[in-house]
XYZ file of C-alpha atoms in Angstrom:
165
model
C -104.187 10.526 58.396
C -103.822 8.262 55.362
C -107.010 6.395 56.365
C -108.974 9.679 56.576
C -107.820 10.689 53.108
C -108.800 7.361 51.546
C -112.220 7.443 53.254
C -112.713 10.993 52.015
C -111.632 9.953 48.514
C -114.044 7.025 48.572
C -116.868 9.281 49.743
C -116.174 11.838 47.008
C -116.024 9.088 44.381
C -119.335 7.718 45.630
C -120.982 11.150 45.450
C -119.528 11.786 41.999
C -120.928 8.519 40.636
C -124.403 9.079 42.073
C -124.495 12.651 40.809
C -124.654 11.263 37.271
C -126.837 8.238 37.911
C -130.105 10.134 38.489
C -131.110 10.791 34.888
C -130.149 7.266 33.844
C -132.390 5.837 36.552
C -135.229 8.192 35.622
C -134.874 7.229 31.973
C -134.826 3.539 32.830
C -137.814 3.783 35.174
C -139.841 5.611 32.501
C -139.114 2.874 30.003
C -139.924 0.192 32.535
C -143.225 1.890 33.356
C -144.241 1.846 29.687
C -143.031 -1.742 29.206
C -144.994 -2.756 32.311
C -148.148 -1.085 31.018
C -147.881 -2.825 27.661
C -147.072 -6.196 29.234
C -149.914 -6.047 31.746
C -152.601 -4.551 29.546
C -151.849 -6.548 26.410
C -150.601 -9.772 28.021
C -147.295 -9.766 26.141
C -143.793 -10.477 27.429
C -141.472 -7.654 28.455
C -139.303 -8.402 25.386
C -142.342 -8.165 23.096
C -143.450 -4.932 24.786
C -139.959 -3.445 24.493
C -139.471 -4.461 20.859
C -142.994 -3.473 19.796
C -142.764 -0.044 21.411
C -139.311 0.366 19.883
C -140.664 -0.435 16.410
C -143.399 2.184 16.778
C -141.027 4.817 18.150
C -138.606 4.067 15.273
C -141.470 4.704 12.867
C -142.144 8.017 14.641
C -138.470 8.980 14.550
C -138.249 8.210 10.829
C -141.405 10.153 9.946
C -141.494 13.181 12.233
C -139.505 16.332 11.533
C -136.370 16.324 13.696
C -137.651 19.177 15.885
C -140.891 17.297 16.601
C -139.095 14.029 17.336
C -136.791 15.920 19.724
C -139.861 17.106 21.650
C -141.114 13.527 21.892
C -137.715 12.198 22.989
C -137.404 14.923 25.621
C -140.884 14.226 27.017
C -140.388 10.446 26.964
C -136.804 9.804 28.063
C -135.478 6.407 27.109
C -137.271 5.871 23.823
C -133.886 5.765 22.107
C -133.052 2.546 23.928
C -136.471 1.141 23.006
C -135.721 1.915 19.352
C -132.418 0.078 19.647
C -134.245 -2.988 20.980
C -136.647 -3.161 18.032
C -135.984 -5.984 15.570
C -134.369 -5.029 12.278
C -136.750 -4.901 9.337
C -136.389 -8.063 7.264
C -135.128 -7.865 3.679
C -138.432 -9.149 2.318
C -140.415 -6.404 4.085
C -137.929 -3.748 2.988
C -138.085 -5.006 -0.618
C -141.889 -4.964 -0.580
C -141.882 -1.391 0.704
C -139.507 -0.241 -2.028
C -141.569 -1.876 -4.798
C -144.849 -0.489 -3.499
C -143.427 2.994 -3.030
C -141.901 3.014 -6.504
C -145.121 1.826 -8.155
C -147.201 4.613 -6.594
C -144.632 7.392 -6.920
C -146.057 10.574 -8.414
C -149.684 9.500 -8.004
C -150.755 11.925 -5.269
C -153.224 10.285 -2.876
C -152.181 6.809 -4.015
C -148.571 7.673 -3.236
C -149.561 8.806 0.267
C -151.557 5.603 0.815
C -148.576 3.536 -0.360
C -146.339 5.433 2.041
C -148.660 4.580 4.963
C -148.775 0.918 3.909
C -144.954 0.919 3.752
C -144.685 2.227 7.296
C -147.146 -0.318 8.635
C -145.566 -3.170 6.656
C -142.229 -2.511 8.343
C -143.767 -2.338 11.824
C -145.892 -5.445 11.151
C -142.733 -7.275 10.084
C -141.001 -6.254 13.303
C -144.003 -7.369 15.373
C -143.993 -10.703 13.543
C -140.336 -11.199 14.463
C -141.371 -10.698 18.098
C -144.025 -13.410 17.811
C -146.865 -10.883 17.689
C -149.468 -10.779 14.944
C -149.994 -7.587 12.973
C -153.255 -6.910 14.826
C -151.220 -6.182 17.934
C -149.907 -2.974 16.351
C -153.353 -1.404 16.729
C -153.452 -2.534 20.365
C -150.022 -1.085 21.235
C -150.800 2.351 19.799
C -153.547 3.488 22.237
C -151.561 2.276 25.267
C -148.482 4.209 24.129
C -150.556 7.287 23.227
C -152.159 7.313 26.688
C -148.712 6.985 28.247
C -147.366 9.806 26.047
C -150.314 11.999 27.035
C -149.727 11.342 30.737
C -145.983 12.081 30.514
C -145.729 14.737 27.813
C -149.212 16.112 27.379
C -151.542 16.397 24.450
C -148.947 17.920 22.125
C -146.636 14.917 22.419
C -149.536 12.496 22.076
C -150.741 14.286 18.928
C -147.278 14.249 17.361
C -147.148 10.474 17.752
C -150.755 10.079 16.655
C -149.987 11.986 13.438
C -147.531 9.243 12.468
C -149.414 6.196 13.695
C -152.990 6.922 12.597
C-alpha cells in the first residue's frame, strides 16, 4: 500500500511539474527560432544574435507606449529574456546621448533627429560590445521584422518598424 501511494505521489508531482513547463518551453523555442534565423542568415554566433536582438527589443521597449510593447511581448514570447541578455550601454555612449539630446532640446525636427541618433548610438554601442560593427544593426532589423510578421502579424511588425526605422 505504501508503495502505491509513493508511486501515485510521484506521478502527480510529475504531472504538476509538466503542467507548468509548456509555456516556458514555447517561450524558449520561439527565442531559439529567432536566434537561429539571425545566426544562420547573418553568419553571427548565437551569443551575438541573442545580444543584438535583445538590444533592439530593449530599444523598442524603451520607445513604444506600454500598451504597444505589451502587444509585441505577447506576440513574441521570450523577448524579455533577450533584453536581459543585451549588453549594458557603456558610459561613453550614454554620455554622448545625453549631450546630443541636451544640445538639440527644443529645436523641433532637430530634436527628433537627435533622439533617433541617440537610440541608434546606444544600440550601435551594444553591437560593438558583441563584436559586431554598427552596420549589422541594419541587417538584424529586417530579419527580426520578418520574424515578427510571421509570428504576430503586420501590426506587430509595424509597431517594431516604427521604432527602428
